């Protein structure tokens, strides 16, 4: 340390002789002069590192930056925010970015349904209801009377489970619940704009109740 201080004094004298107007206490011209930096050793050299995450004023993840060795040793390296810029780490960082780099999300455009598309869906569902047969199993007495009658809500649930068609209780014309075994045709209340099958007066749902 004494040698460094002695060297500083000599450099100050040389610079004062060359420039008499230079202040000896000017830190801008004396303490940070290139000759002074070279006399103080390697602590002013920058270390090139690869950033593993985006850091303000340094760069984005995957980019290289030059930082002070102490800043890298005390802050960046313990928190794994950066690694030395050598071939081994550069290869690992590039491979990691290929795996974990988020994929671009494709923009999905929502196409609004028109009235024509809605009517087509209604017509397809109505044809499926009219051509299918809904089968229910219920406990009954010896006179074929059901212990628990089949209501609109029961039919709506079975239609969704068996036919995968969603209807509402108001779509069924069922003045009284079905209370006996057998086959029934339950009229459907659907939009009048739906074209009826040939030879039919209204849409119907065929229901068969069997003994459980």
PDB file of C-alpha atoms in Angstrom:
ATOM      1  CA  UNK A   1       0.000   0.000   0.000  1.00  0.00           C
ATOM      2  CA  UNK A   2       2.915   2.324   0.735  1.00  0.00           C
ATOM      3  CA  UNK A   3       4.269   1.767  -2.783  1.00  0.00           C
ATOM      4  CA  UNK A   4       0.909   2.703  -4.311  1.00  0.00           C
ATOM      5  CA  UNK A   5       0.690   5.868  -2.218  1.00  0.00           C
ATOM      6  CA  UNK A   6       4.280   6.760  -3.186  1.00  0.00           C
ATOM      7  CA  UNK A   7       3.417   6.249  -6.847  1.00  0.00           C
ATOM      8  CA  UNK A   8       0.400   8.525  -6.507  1.00  0.00           C
ATOM      9  CA  UNK A   9       2.524  11.331  -5.142  1.00  0.00           C
ATOM     10  CA  UNK A  10       4.996  11.021  -8.036  1.00  0.00           C
ATOM     11  CA  UNK A  11       2.176  11.076 -10.601  1.00  0.00           C
ATOM     12  CA  UNK A  12       0.638  14.142  -8.967  1.00  0.00           C
ATOM     13  CA  UNK A  13       3.954  15.978  -9.180  1.00  0.00           C
ATOM     14  CA  UNK A  14       4.451  15.029 -12.845  1.00  0.00           C
ATOM     15  CA  UNK A  15       0.914  16.116 -13.785  1.00  0.00           C
ATOM     16  CA  UNK A  16       1.263  19.393 -11.825  1.00  0.00           C
ATOM     17  CA  UNK A  17       4.510  20.242 -13.652  1.00  0.00           C
ATOM     18  CA  UNK A  18       2.877  19.618 -17.028  1.00  0.00           C
ATOM     19  CA  UNK A  19      -0.288  21.527 -16.094  1.00  0.00           C
ATOM     20  CA  UNK A  20       0.307  24.081 -13.291  1.00  0.00           C
ATOM     21  CA  UNK A  21      -3.379  25.099 -13.304  1.00  0.00           C
ATOM     22  CA  UNK A  22      -4.507  21.559 -12.401  1.00  0.00           C
ATOM     23  CA  UNK A  23      -5.905  21.217  -8.860  1.00  0.00           C
ATOM     24  CA  UNK A  24      -4.207  18.544  -6.788  1.00  0.00           C
ATOM     25  CA  UNK A  25      -7.493  17.734  -5.074  1.00  0.00           C
ATOM     26  CA  UNK A  26      -9.501  17.302  -8.270  1.00  0.00           C
ATOM     27  CA  UNK A  27     -10.839  13.768  -8.165  1.00  0.00           C
ATOM     28  CA  UNK A  28     -11.929  13.982 -11.790  1.00  0.00           C
ATOM     29  CA  UNK A  29      -8.401  14.469 -13.054  1.00  0.00           C
ATOM     30  CA  UNK A  30      -6.152  12.755 -10.526  1.00  0.00           C
ATOM     31  CA  UNK A  31      -7.896   9.894  -8.725  1.00  0.00           C
ATOM     32  CA  UNK A  32      -9.579   8.527 -11.841  1.00  0.00           C
ATOM     33  CA  UNK A  33      -6.816   9.171 -14.311  1.00  0.00           C
ATOM     34  CA  UNK A  34      -5.896   6.044 -16.368  1.00  0.00           C
ATOM     35  CA  UNK A  35      -2.422   5.999 -14.902  1.00  0.00           C
ATOM     36  CA  UNK A  36      -3.851   5.992 -11.379  1.00  0.00           C
ATOM     37  CA  UNK A  37      -6.260   3.204 -12.226  1.00  0.00           C
ATOM     38  CA  UNK A  38      -3.476   1.057 -13.611  1.00  0.00           C
ATOM     39  CA  UNK A  39      -1.489   1.628 -10.416  1.00  0.00           C
ATOM     40  CA  UNK A  40      -4.390   0.423  -8.241  1.00  0.00           C
ATOM     41  CA  UNK A  41      -4.535  -3.102  -9.778  1.00  0.00           C
ATOM     42  CA  UNK A  42      -7.250  -5.121 -11.515  1.00  0.00           C
ATOM     43  CA  UNK A  43     -10.233  -4.098  -9.388  1.00  0.00           C
ATOM     44  CA  UNK A  44     -11.389  -1.604 -12.051  1.00  0.00           C
ATOM     45  CA  UNK A  45     -11.695  -4.291 -14.751  1.00  0.00           C
ATOM     46  CA  UNK A  46     -15.212  -5.367 -15.769  1.00  0.00           C
ATOM     47  CA  UNK A  47     -16.354  -8.989 -15.824  1.00  0.00           C
ATOM     48  CA  UNK A  48     -18.488 -10.181 -18.741  1.00  0.00           C
ATOM     49  CA  UNK A  49     -21.468 -12.269 -17.603  1.00  0.00           C
ATOM     50  CA  UNK A  50     -24.621 -13.829 -19.082  1.00  0.00           C
ATOM     51  CA  UNK A  51     -27.851 -12.683 -17.473  1.00  0.00           C
ATOM     52  CA  UNK A  52     -30.261 -15.457 -16.492  1.00  0.00           C
ATOM     53  CA  UNK A  53     -33.093 -12.987 -15.876  1.00  0.00           C
ATOM     54  CA  UNK A  54     -33.962  -9.496 -17.003  1.00  0.00           C
ATOM     55  CA  UNK A  55     -32.311  -6.823 -14.838  1.00  0.00           C
ATOM     56  CA  UNK A  56     -32.891  -3.098 -15.163  1.00  0.00           C
ATOM     57  CA  UNK A  57     -29.967  -1.113 -16.567  1.00  0.00           C
ATOM     58  CA  UNK A  58     -28.094  -4.337 -17.411  1.00  0.00           C
ATOM     59  CA  UNK A  59     -30.124  -6.150 -20.036  1.00  0.00           C
ATOM     60  CA  UNK A  60     -32.598  -8.914 -20.769  1.00  0.00           C
ATOM     61  CA  UNK A  61     -32.315 -12.592 -19.944  1.00  0.00           C
ATOM     62  CA  UNK A  62     -29.786 -14.328 -22.215  1.00  0.00           C
ATOM     63  CA  UNK A  63     -27.862 -11.164 -23.031  1.00  0.00           C
ATOM     64  CA  UNK A  64     -24.287 -10.454 -21.986  1.00  0.00           C
ATOM     65  CA  UNK A  65     -23.280  -7.544 -19.783  1.00  0.00           C
ATOM     66  CA  UNK A  66     -20.133  -6.225 -18.140  1.00  0.00           C
ATOM     67  CA  UNK A  67     -20.257  -5.755 -14.377  1.00  0.00           C
ATOM     68  CA  UNK A  68     -17.832  -5.202 -11.547  1.00  0.00           C
ATOM     69  CA  UNK A  69     -16.392  -8.443 -10.121  1.00  0.00           C
ATOM     70  CA  UNK A  70     -17.579  -7.551  -6.622  1.00  0.00           C
ATOM     71  CA  UNK A  71     -21.127  -6.888  -7.814  1.00  0.00           C
ATOM     72  CA  UNK A  72     -21.175 -10.260  -9.566  1.00  0.00           C
ATOM     73  CA  UNK A  73     -19.622 -12.102  -6.625  1.00  0.00           C
ATOM     74  CA  UNK A  74     -21.796 -10.555  -3.896  1.00  0.00           C
ATOM     75  CA  UNK A  75     -25.116  -9.987  -5.626  1.00  0.00           C
ATOM     76  CA  UNK A  76     -25.590 -11.638  -9.028  1.00  0.00           C
ATOM     77  CA  UNK A  77     -23.948 -15.004  -8.469  1.00  0.00           C
ATOM     78  CA  UNK A  78     -25.519 -15.885  -5.040  1.00  0.00           C
ATOM     79  CA  UNK A  79     -29.005 -15.175  -6.436  1.00  0.00           C
ATOM     80  CA  UNK A  80     -28.254 -16.988  -9.729  1.00  0.00           C
ATOM     81  CA  UNK A  81     -29.067 -13.815 -11.662  1.00  0.00           C
ATOM     82  CA  UNK A  82     -26.016 -14.209 -13.909  1.00  0.00           C
ATOM     83  CA  UNK A  83     -23.252 -16.666 -14.797  1.00  0.00           C
ATOM     84  CA  UNK A  84     -19.760 -16.131 -16.199  1.00  0.00           C
ATOM     85  CA  UNK A  85     -19.634 -15.781 -19.967  1.00  0.00           C
ATOM     86  CA  UNK A  86     -17.894 -19.038 -20.827  1.00  0.00           C
ATOM     87  CA  UNK A  87     -18.785 -21.653 -23.428  1.00  0.00           C
ATOM     88  CA  UNK A  88     -20.271 -24.109 -20.917  1.00  0.00           C
ATOM     89  CA  UNK A  89     -22.707 -21.638 -19.383  1.00  0.00           C
ATOM     90  CA  UNK A  90     -23.522 -20.051 -22.743  1.00  0.00           C
ATOM     91  CA  UNK A  91     -24.599 -23.452 -24.110  1.00  0.00           C
ATOM     92  CA  UNK A  92     -26.695 -24.241 -21.016  1.00  0.00           C
ATOM     93  CA  UNK A  93     -28.449 -20.866 -21.127  1.00  0.00           C
ATOM     94  CA  UNK A  94     -29.268 -21.230 -24.829  1.00  0.00           C
ATOM     95  CA  UNK A  95     -30.695 -24.731 -24.328  1.00  0.00           C
ATOM     96  CA  UNK A  96     -32.712 -23.623 -21.319  1.00  0.00           C
ATOM     97  CA  UNK A  97     -34.226 -20.745 -23.273  1.00  0.00           C
ATOM     98  CA  UNK A  98     -35.299 -23.173 -26.021  1.00  0.00           C
ATOM     99  CA  UNK A  99     -37.174 -25.294 -23.469  1.00  0.00           C
ATOM    100  CA  UNK A 100     -38.754 -22.617 -21.295  1.00  0.00           C
ATOM    101  CA  UNK A 101     -39.214 -19.843 -23.828  1.00  0.00           C
ATOM    102  CA  UNK A 102     -42.979 -19.131 -23.889  1.00  0.00           C
ATOM    103  CA  UNK A 103     -44.686 -19.884 -27.158  1.00  0.00           C
ATOM    104  CA  UNK A 104     -46.540 -17.181 -28.974  1.00  0.00           C
ATOM    105  CA  UNK A 105     -50.220 -17.351 -28.218  1.00  0.00           C
ATOM    106  CA  UNK A 106     -52.280 -17.501 -31.357  1.00  0.00           C
ATOM    107  CA  UNK A 107     -55.016 -14.932 -31.502  1.00  0.00           C
ATOM    108  CA  UNK A 108     -58.393 -16.605 -31.592  1.00  0.00           C
ATOM    109  CA  UNK A 109     -61.112 -14.704 -33.356  1.00  0.00           C
ATOM    110  CA  UNK A 110     -64.592 -15.235 -31.992  1.00  0.00           C
ATOM    111  CA  UNK A 111     -67.112 -15.533 -34.784  1.00  0.00           C
ATOM    112  CA  UNK A 112     -70.580 -14.490 -33.744  1.00  0.00           C
ATOM    113  CA  UNK A 113     -73.368 -16.864 -34.618  1.00  0.00           C
ATOM    114  CA  UNK A 114     -76.009 -15.627 -37.006  1.00  0.00           C
ATOM    115  CA  UNK A 115     -79.716 -16.312 -36.728  1.00  0.00           C
ATOM    116  CA  UNK A 116     -79.374 -18.827 -39.550  1.00  0.00           C
ATOM    117  CA  UNK A 117     -76.710 -20.782 -37.659  1.00  0.00           C
ATOM    118  CA  UNK A 118     -78.867 -20.794 -34.526  1.00  0.00           C
ATOM    119  CA  UNK A 119     -81.881 -22.119 -36.436  1.00  0.00           C
ATOM    120  CA  UNK A 120     -79.742 -24.872 -37.952  1.00  0.00           C
ATOM    121  CA  UNK A 121     -78.669 -25.971 -34.468  1.00  0.00           C
ATOM    122  CA  UNK A 122     -82.281 -25.953 -33.279  1.00  0.00           C
ATOM    123  CA  UNK A 123     -83.365 -28.016 -36.280  1.00  0.00           C
ATOM    124  CA  UNK A 124     -80.583 -30.585 -35.748  1.00  0.00           C
ATOM    125  CA  UNK A 125     -81.500 -30.928 -32.054  1.00  0.00           C
ATOM    126  CA  UNK A 126     -85.215 -31.226 -32.870  1.00  0.00           C
ATOM    127  CA  UNK A 127     -84.593 -33.999 -35.412  1.00  0.00           C
ATOM    128  CA  UNK A 128     -82.492 -35.875 -32.880  1.00  0.00           C
ATOM    129  CA  UNK A 129     -85.188 -35.614 -30.225  1.00  0.00           C
ATOM    130  CA  UNK A 130     -87.924 -36.675 -32.620  1.00  0.00           C
ATOM    131  CA  UNK A 131     -86.076 -39.721 -33.970  1.00  0.00           C
ATOM    132  CA  UNK A 132     -84.683 -41.026 -30.665  1.00  0.00           C
ATOM    133  CA  UNK A 133     -86.346 -43.025 -27.923  1.00  0.00           C
ATOM    134  CA  UNK A 134     -85.790 -42.115 -24.308  1.00  0.00           C
ATOM    135  CA  UNK A 135     -85.726 -45.164 -22.061  1.00  0.00           C
ATOM    136  CA  UNK A 136     -86.304 -44.849 -18.316  1.00  0.00           C
ATOM    137  CA  UNK A 137     -86.363 -47.556 -15.653  1.00  0.00           C
ATOM    138  CA  UNK A 138     -88.572 -47.099 -12.609  1.00  0.00           C
ATOM    139  CA  UNK A 139     -89.880 -49.169  -9.717  1.00  0.00           C
ATOM    140  CA  UNK A 140     -93.541 -50.072 -10.124  1.00  0.00           C
ATOM    141  CA  UNK A 141     -96.371 -51.858  -8.320  1.00  0.00           C
ATOM    142  CA  UNK A 142     -98.104 -55.018  -9.516  1.00  0.00           C
ATOM    143  CA  UNK A 143    -100.647 -52.954 -11.502  1.00  0.00           C
ATOM    144  CA  UNK A 144     -97.827 -51.239 -13.524  1.00  0.00           C
ATOM    145  CA  UNK A 145     -98.278 -48.024 -11.573  1.00  0.00           C
ATOM    146  CA  UNK A 146     -95.023 -46.219 -10.867  1.00  0.00           C
ATOM    147  CA  UNK A 147     -94.021 -45.661  -7.282  1.00  0.00           C
ATOM    148  CA  UNK A 148     -92.694 -42.216  -8.203  1.00  0.00           C
ATOM    149  CA  UNK A 149     -94.154 -40.489 -11.314  1.00  0.00           C
ATOM    150  CA  UNK A 150     -91.876 -39.140 -14.077  1.00  0.00           C
ATOM    151  CA  UNK A 151     -91.944 -35.350 -14.174  1.00  0.00           C
ATOM    152  CA  UNK A 152     -90.698 -32.757 -16.665  1.00  0.00           C
ATOM    153  CA  UNK A 153     -87.493 -32.304 -14.708  1.00  0.00           C
ATOM    154  CA  UNK A 154     -86.831 -36.058 -14.904  1.00  0.00           C
ATOM    155  CA  UNK A 155     -87.261 -36.020 -18.685  1.00  0.00           C
ATOM    156  CA  UNK A 156     -85.034 -32.953 -19.096  1.00  0.00           C
ATOM    157  CA  UNK A 157     -82.261 -34.637 -17.091  1.00  0.00           C
ATOM    158  CA  UNK A 158     -82.549 -37.896 -19.059  1.00  0.00           C
ATOM    159  CA  UNK A 159     -82.529 -36.063 -22.402  1.00  0.00           C
ATOM    160  CA  UNK A 160     -79.267 -34.333 -21.431  1.00  0.00           C
ATOM    161  CA  UNK A 161     -77.747 -37.626 -20.206  1.00  0.00           C
ATOM    162  CA  UNK A 162     -78.840 -39.953 -23.020  1.00  0.00           C
ATOM    163  CA  UNK A 163     -79.206 -37.676 -26.061  1.00  0.00           C
ATOM    164  CA  UNK A 164     -76.759 -34.902 -25.134  1.00  0.00           C
ATOM    165  CA  UNK A 165     -79.353 -32.267 -25.973  1.00  0.00           C
ATOM    166  CA  UNK A 166     -80.160 -29.442 -23.609  1.00  0.00           C
ATOM    167  CA  UNK A 167     -83.830 -28.476 -23.299  1.00  0.00           C
ATOM    168  CA  UNK A 168     -85.932 -26.646 -20.733  1.00  0.00           C
ATOM    169  CA  UNK A 169     -89.069 -27.893 -18.954  1.00  0.00           C
ATOM    170  CA  UNK A 170     -91.108 -25.354 -20.940  1.00  0.00           C
ATOM    171  CA  UNK A 171     -90.133 -27.230 -24.131  1.00  0.00           C
ATOM    172  CA  UNK A 172     -92.172 -30.239 -22.982  1.00  0.00           C
ATOM    173  CA  UNK A 173     -95.955 -30.381 -23.063  1.00  0.00           C
ATOM    174  CA  UNK A 174     -96.728 -32.630 -20.121  1.00  0.00           C
ATOM    175  CA  UNK A 175     -99.861 -31.554 -18.208  1.00  0.00           C
ATOM    176  CA  UNK A 176     -99.498 -34.409 -15.688  1.00  0.00           C
ATOM    177  CA  UNK A 177     -96.491 -36.579 -14.768  1.00  0.00           C
ATOM    178  CA  UNK A 178     -96.179 -40.045 -16.321  1.00  0.00           C
ATOM    179  CA  UNK A 179     -97.371 -42.494 -13.689  1.00  0.00           C
ATOM    180  CA  UNK A 180     -97.371 -45.931 -15.385  1.00  0.00           C
ATOM    181  CA  UNK A 181     -95.163 -48.240 -17.421  1.00  0.00           C
ATOM    182  CA  UNK A 182     -95.370 -48.112 -21.211  1.00  0.00           C
ATOM    183  CA  UNK A 183     -94.512 -45.964 -24.228  1.00  0.00           C
ATOM    184  CA  UNK A 184     -95.523 -42.330 -24.573  1.00  0.00           C
ATOM    185  CA  UNK A 185     -95.234 -39.528 -27.115  1.00  0.00           C
ATOM    186  CA  UNK A 186     -94.566 -36.267 -25.333  1.00  0.00           C
ATOM    187  CA  UNK A 187     -95.202 -33.199 -27.555  1.00  0.00           C
ATOM    188  CA  UNK A 188     -92.349 -30.720 -27.812  1.00  0.00           C
ATOM    189  CA  UNK A 189     -92.783 -26.965 -27.735  1.00  0.00           C
ATOM    190  CA  UNK A 190     -90.227 -25.681 -30.226  1.00  0.00           C
ATOM    191  CA  UNK A 191     -90.064 -22.541 -32.402  1.00  0.00           C
ATOM    192  CA  UNK A 192     -92.726 -22.570 -35.103  1.00  0.00           C
ATOM    193  CA  UNK A 193     -90.156 -21.539 -37.692  1.00  0.00           C
ATOM    194  CA  UNK A 194     -88.589 -25.017 -37.559  1.00  0.00           C
ATOM    195  CA  UNK A 195     -89.795 -27.090 -40.521  1.00  0.00           C
ATOM    196  CA  UNK A 196     -91.666 -30.209 -39.385  1.00  0.00           C
ATOM    197  CA  UNK A 197     -90.887 -33.684 -40.729  1.00  0.00           C
ATOM    198  CA  UNK A 198     -93.154 -34.877 -43.520  1.00  0.00           C
ATOM    199  CA  UNK A 199     -96.439 -36.262 -42.226  1.00  0.00           C
ATOM    200  CA  UNK A 200     -96.093 -34.822 -38.710  1.00  0.00           C
ATOM    201  CA  UNK A 201     -98.185 -32.169 -37.047  1.00  0.00           C
ATOM    202  CA  UNK A 202     -95.744 -31.360 -34.204  1.00  0.00           C
ATOM    203  CA  UNK A 203     -92.418 -32.448 -32.790  1.00  0.00           C
ATOM    204  CA  UNK A 204     -92.563 -35.283 -30.271  1.00  0.00           C
ATOM    205  CA  UNK A 205     -90.299 -37.066 -27.815  1.00  0.00           C
ATOM    206  CA  UNK A 206     -90.710 -40.836 -27.600  1.00  0.00           C
ATOM    207  CA  UNK A 207     -90.447 -42.049 -24.020  1.00  0.00           C
ATOM    208  CA  UNK A 208     -90.431 -45.659 -22.849  1.00  0.00           C
ATOM    209  CA  UNK A 209     -90.726 -46.488 -19.154  1.00  0.00           C
ATOM    210  CA  UNK A 210     -89.656 -49.993 -18.177  1.00  0.00           C
ATOM    211  CA  UNK A 211     -89.740 -51.838 -14.895  1.00  0.00           C
ATOM    212  CA  UNK A 212     -86.583 -51.594 -12.828  1.00  0.00           C
TER     213      UNK A 212
END
